[in-house]
mmCIF file of C-alpha atoms in Angstrom:
data_model
loop_
_atom_site.group_PDB
_atom_site.id
_atom_site.type_symbol
_atom_site.label_atom_id
_atom_site.label_comp_id
_atom_site.label_asym_id
_atom_site.label_seq_id
_atom_site.Cartn_x
_atom_site.Cartn_y
_atom_site.Cartn_z
ATOM 1 C CA UNK L 1 -18.413 -36.407 -17.859
ATOM 2 C CA UNK L 2 -16.835 -33.573 -19.808
ATOM 3 C CA UNK L 3 -13.263 -33.451 -21.081
ATOM 4 C CA UNK L 4 -12.390 -30.511 -18.824
ATOM 5 C CA UNK L 5 -13.587 -32.516 -15.802
ATOM 6 C CA UNK L 6 -11.380 -35.441 -16.800
ATOM 7 C CA UNK L 7 -8.394 -33.134 -17.384
ATOM 8 C CA UNK L 8 -8.943 -31.544 -13.972
ATOM 9 C CA UNK L 9 -8.944 -34.951 -12.276
ATOM 10 C CA UNK L 10 -5.776 -35.973 -14.113
ATOM 11 C CA UNK L 11 -4.076 -32.679 -13.183
ATOM 12 C CA UNK L 12 -4.915 -33.093 -9.496
ATOM 13 C CA UNK L 13 -3.693 -36.713 -9.603
ATOM 14 C CA UNK L 14 -0.387 -35.679 -11.207
ATOM 15 C CA UNK L 15 0.162 -32.920 -8.628
ATOM 16 C CA UNK L 16 -0.424 -35.372 -5.790
ATOM 17 C CA UNK L 17 1.807 -37.974 -7.445
ATOM 18 C CA UNK L 18 4.683 -35.513 -7.856
ATOM 19 C CA UNK L 19 4.351 -34.341 -4.264
ATOM 20 C CA UNK L 20 4.328 -37.940 -3.054
ATOM 21 C CA UNK L 21 7.354 -38.946 -5.140
ATOM 22 C CA UNK L 22 9.388 -35.901 -4.104
ATOM 23 C CA UNK L 23 8.054 -35.780 -0.521
ATOM 24 C CA UNK L 24 7.058 -32.103 -0.878
ATOM 25 C CA UNK L 25 4.417 -32.131 1.848
ATOM 26 C CA UNK L 26 0.856 -31.045 1.218
ATOM 27 C CA UNK L 27 -0.050 -30.443 -2.430
ATOM 28 C CA UNK L 28 -2.824 -27.964 -1.553
ATOM 29 C CA UNK L 29 -1.407 -24.950 -3.421
ATOM 30 C CA UNK L 30 -0.347 -26.983 -6.482
ATOM 31 C CA UNK L 31 -3.668 -28.826 -6.770
ATOM 32 C CA UNK L 32 -5.715 -25.658 -6.318
ATOM 33 C CA UNK L 33 -3.533 -23.889 -8.867
ATOM 34 C CA UNK L 34 -4.045 -26.718 -11.364
ATOM 35 C CA UNK L 35 -7.828 -26.585 -10.836
ATOM 36 C CA UNK L 36 -7.994 -22.794 -11.166
ATOM 37 C CA UNK L 37 -5.591 -22.580 -14.106
ATOM 38 C CA UNK L 38 -6.949 -25.430 -16.214
ATOM 39 C CA UNK L 39 -9.401 -23.976 -18.709
ATOM 40 C CA UNK L 40 -11.127 -25.074 -21.874
ATOM 41 C CA UNK L 41 -8.170 -24.265 -24.129
ATOM 42 C CA UNK L 42 -4.448 -23.510 -24.005
ATOM 43 C CA UNK L 43 -4.828 -19.759 -24.465
ATOM 44 C CA UNK L 44 -7.092 -19.391 -21.423
ATOM 45 C CA UNK L 45 -5.030 -21.867 -19.403
ATOM 46 C CA UNK L 46 -1.902 -19.787 -20.079
ATOM 47 C CA UNK L 47 -3.754 -16.591 -19.159
ATOM 48 C CA UNK L 48 -5.207 -17.934 -15.911
ATOM 49 C CA UNK L 49 -1.951 -19.711 -15.083
ATOM 50 C CA UNK L 50 -0.052 -16.438 -15.435
ATOM 51 C CA UNK L 51 -2.551 -14.605 -13.221
ATOM 52 C CA UNK L 52 -2.355 -17.416 -10.667
ATOM 53 C CA UNK L 53 1.459 -17.327 -10.583
ATOM 54 C CA UNK L 54 1.555 -13.533 -10.223
ATOM 55 C CA UNK L 55 -1.194 -13.568 -7.605
ATOM 56 C CA UNK L 56 0.438 -16.340 -5.586
ATOM 57 C CA UNK L 57 3.780 -14.546 -5.762
ATOM 58 C CA UNK L 58 2.134 -11.413 -4.345
ATOM 59 C CA UNK L 59 0.511 -13.586 -1.668
ATOM 60 C CA UNK L 60 3.863 -15.078 -0.681
ATOM 61 C CA UNK L 61 5.613 -11.693 -0.618
ATOM 62 C CA UNK L 62 2.932 -10.167 1.606
ATOM 63 C CA UNK L 63 2.974 -13.255 3.840
ATOM 64 C CA UNK L 64 6.711 -12.737 4.332
ATOM 65 C CA UNK L 65 5.958 -9.145 5.391
ATOM 66 C CA UNK L 66 3.524 -10.497 8.005
ATOM 67 C CA UNK L 67 6.135 -12.989 9.201
ATOM 68 C CA UNK L 68 8.621 -10.122 9.599
ATOM 69 C CA UNK L 69 5.988 -8.124 11.490
ATOM 70 C CA UNK L 70 5.469 -11.080 13.845
ATOM 71 C CA UNK L 71 9.187 -10.929 14.639
ATOM 72 C CA UNK L 72 9.332 -7.135 15.025
ATOM 73 C CA UNK L 73 6.065 -6.517 16.896
ATOM 74 C CA UNK L 74 5.971 -9.833 18.712
ATOM 75 C CA UNK L 75 2.234 -9.651 19.421
ATOM 76 C CA UNK L 76 0.642 -12.129 17.031
ATOM 77 C CA UNK L 77 -2.919 -11.053 17.905
ATOM 78 C CA UNK L 78 -2.306 -7.391 17.012
ATOM 79 C CA UNK L 79 -0.575 -8.366 13.768
ATOM 80 C CA UNK L 80 -3.438 -10.695 12.865
ATOM 81 C CA UNK L 81 -6.244 -8.268 13.690
ATOM 82 C CA UNK L 82 -4.691 -5.098 12.274
ATOM 83 C CA UNK L 83 -1.851 -5.796 9.869
ATOM 84 C CA UNK L 84 -3.224 -8.801 7.983
ATOM 85 C CA UNK L 85 -6.436 -7.085 6.793
ATOM 86 C CA UNK L 86 -4.526 -3.907 5.891
ATOM 87 C CA UNK L 87 -1.815 -5.799 4.010
ATOM 88 C CA UNK L 88 -4.466 -7.844 2.222
ATOM 89 C CA UNK L 89 -6.074 -4.632 0.951
ATOM 90 C CA UNK L 90 -2.681 -3.359 -0.255
ATOM 91 C CA UNK L 91 -1.979 -6.731 -1.915
ATOM 92 C CA UNK L 92 -5.330 -6.696 -3.742
ATOM 93 C CA UNK L 93 -4.599 -3.155 -4.894
ATOM 94 C CA UNK L 94 -1.188 -4.275 -6.196
ATOM 95 C CA UNK L 95 -2.750 -7.160 -8.145
ATOM 96 C CA UNK L 96 -5.305 -4.830 -9.700
ATOM 97 C CA UNK L 97 -2.758 -2.095 -10.442
ATOM 98 C CA UNK L 98 -0.518 -4.571 -12.289
ATOM 99 C CA UNK L 99 -3.390 -5.908 -14.415
ATOM 100 C CA UNK L 100 -3.811 -9.190 -12.550
ATOM 101 C CA UNK L 101 -7.316 -8.874 -11.102
ATOM 102 C CA UNK L 102 -7.908 -12.533 -11.948
ATOM 103 C CA UNK L 103 -5.037 -13.367 -9.565
ATOM 104 C CA UNK L 104 -6.613 -11.700 -6.516
ATOM 105 C CA UNK L 105 -8.350 -14.804 -5.173
ATOM 106 C CA UNK L 106 -5.172 -16.856 -5.548
ATOM 107 C CA UNK L 107 -3.133 -14.107 -3.901
ATOM 108 C CA UNK L 108 -5.495 -13.994 -0.933
ATOM 109 C CA UNK L 109 -5.584 -17.778 -0.673
ATOM 110 C CA UNK L 110 -1.796 -18.080 -0.743
ATOM 111 C CA UNK L 111 -1.384 -15.189 1.684
ATOM 112 C CA UNK L 112 -3.770 -16.697 4.229
ATOM 113 C CA UNK L 113 -2.550 -20.270 3.719
ATOM 114 C CA UNK L 114 1.055 -19.303 4.385
ATOM 115 C CA UNK L 115 0.220 -17.110 7.377
ATOM 116 C CA UNK L 116 -2.067 -19.570 9.119
ATOM 117 C CA UNK L 117 -0.383 -22.840 8.141
ATOM 118 C CA UNK L 118 3.304 -21.947 8.359
ATOM 119 C CA UNK L 119 5.308 -24.386 10.475
ATOM 120 C CA UNK L 120 6.814 -22.934 13.674
ATOM 121 C CA UNK L 121 10.456 -22.811 12.551
ATOM 122 C CA UNK L 122 9.970 -21.778 8.925
ATOM 123 C CA UNK L 123 9.239 -18.485 7.235
ATOM 124 C CA UNK L 124 10.760 -17.215 3.994
ATOM 125 C CA UNK L 125 11.596 -20.689 2.671
ATOM 126 C CA UNK L 126 8.055 -21.899 3.303
ATOM 127 C CA UNK L 127 6.625 -18.941 1.383
ATOM 128 C CA UNK L 128 8.964 -19.578 -1.570
ATOM 129 C CA UNK L 129 8.032 -23.279 -1.579
ATOM 130 C CA UNK L 130 4.370 -22.283 -1.990
ATOM 131 C CA UNK L 131 5.296 -20.120 -4.995
ATOM 132 C CA UNK L 132 7.143 -23.118 -6.460
ATOM 133 C CA UNK L 133 3.986 -25.172 -5.838
ATOM 134 C CA UNK L 134 2.119 -22.647 -7.997
ATOM 135 C CA UNK L 135 4.564 -23.192 -10.851
ATOM 136 C CA UNK L 136 4.148 -26.962 -10.478
ATOM 137 C CA UNK L 137 0.339 -26.770 -10.575
ATOM 138 C CA UNK L 138 0.336 -24.371 -13.514
ATOM 139 C CA UNK L 139 2.870 -26.487 -15.407
ATOM 140 C CA UNK L 140 0.790 -29.601 -14.909
ATOM 141 C CA UNK L 141 -2.397 -27.819 -16.036
ATOM 142 C CA UNK L 142 -0.610 -26.577 -19.161
ATOM 143 C CA UNK L 143 0.843 -30.008 -19.886
ATOM 144 C CA UNK L 144 -2.453 -31.828 -19.439
ATOM 145 C CA UNK L 145 -4.260 -29.258 -21.578
ATOM 146 C CA UNK L 146 -1.589 -29.614 -24.257
ATOM 147 C CA UNK L 147 -1.574 -33.418 -24.349
ATOM 148 C CA UNK L 148 -5.301 -34.107 -23.914
ATOM 149 C CA UNK L 149 -7.305 -32.379 -26.599
ATOM 150 C CA UNK L 150 -10.752 -32.960 -28.010
ATOM 151 C CA UNK L 151 -10.866 -35.157 -31.078
ATOM 152 C CA UNK L 152 -11.282 -33.248 -34.275
ATOM 153 C CA UNK L 153 -14.390 -34.257 -36.138
ATOM 154 C CA UNK L 154 -13.863 -34.733 -39.855
ATOM 155 C CA UNK L 155 -16.291 -32.808 -41.985
ATOM 156 C CA UNK L 156 -17.855 -34.810 -44.739
ATOM 157 C CA UNK L 157 -18.464 -33.089 -48.027
#
């Protein structure tokens, strides 16, 4: 079993532990963020973590737009069949235009997760909680990658 595999397991465990302790609900966004962000070294973990945070923030913002459209239009089926695909294309374009192509998958995942899993009486707050979950998952991935490093092998002369 490789070190990255072990670090991934530890990161997922820590996300679930934090969500259990603080009763934050499902840790799906945080655990996925930790898995996607955790890379072989700190530099790449920071890079992918940043893209994940930006992408998930775009996803949450566009999900809020869909929630507002639900309220204005009222017909959920029309919003889902027409507006969601169109907004997803705009969101992907925004990620690419801002230099965060690596955040597109996370943006789409967050967007769809919020839209299709949002509790009945929640909207904006739920979307912002999922962005916070992204920060939690990224922070854990960075922390685990910082504290668990490969042993340095001493070179013999």
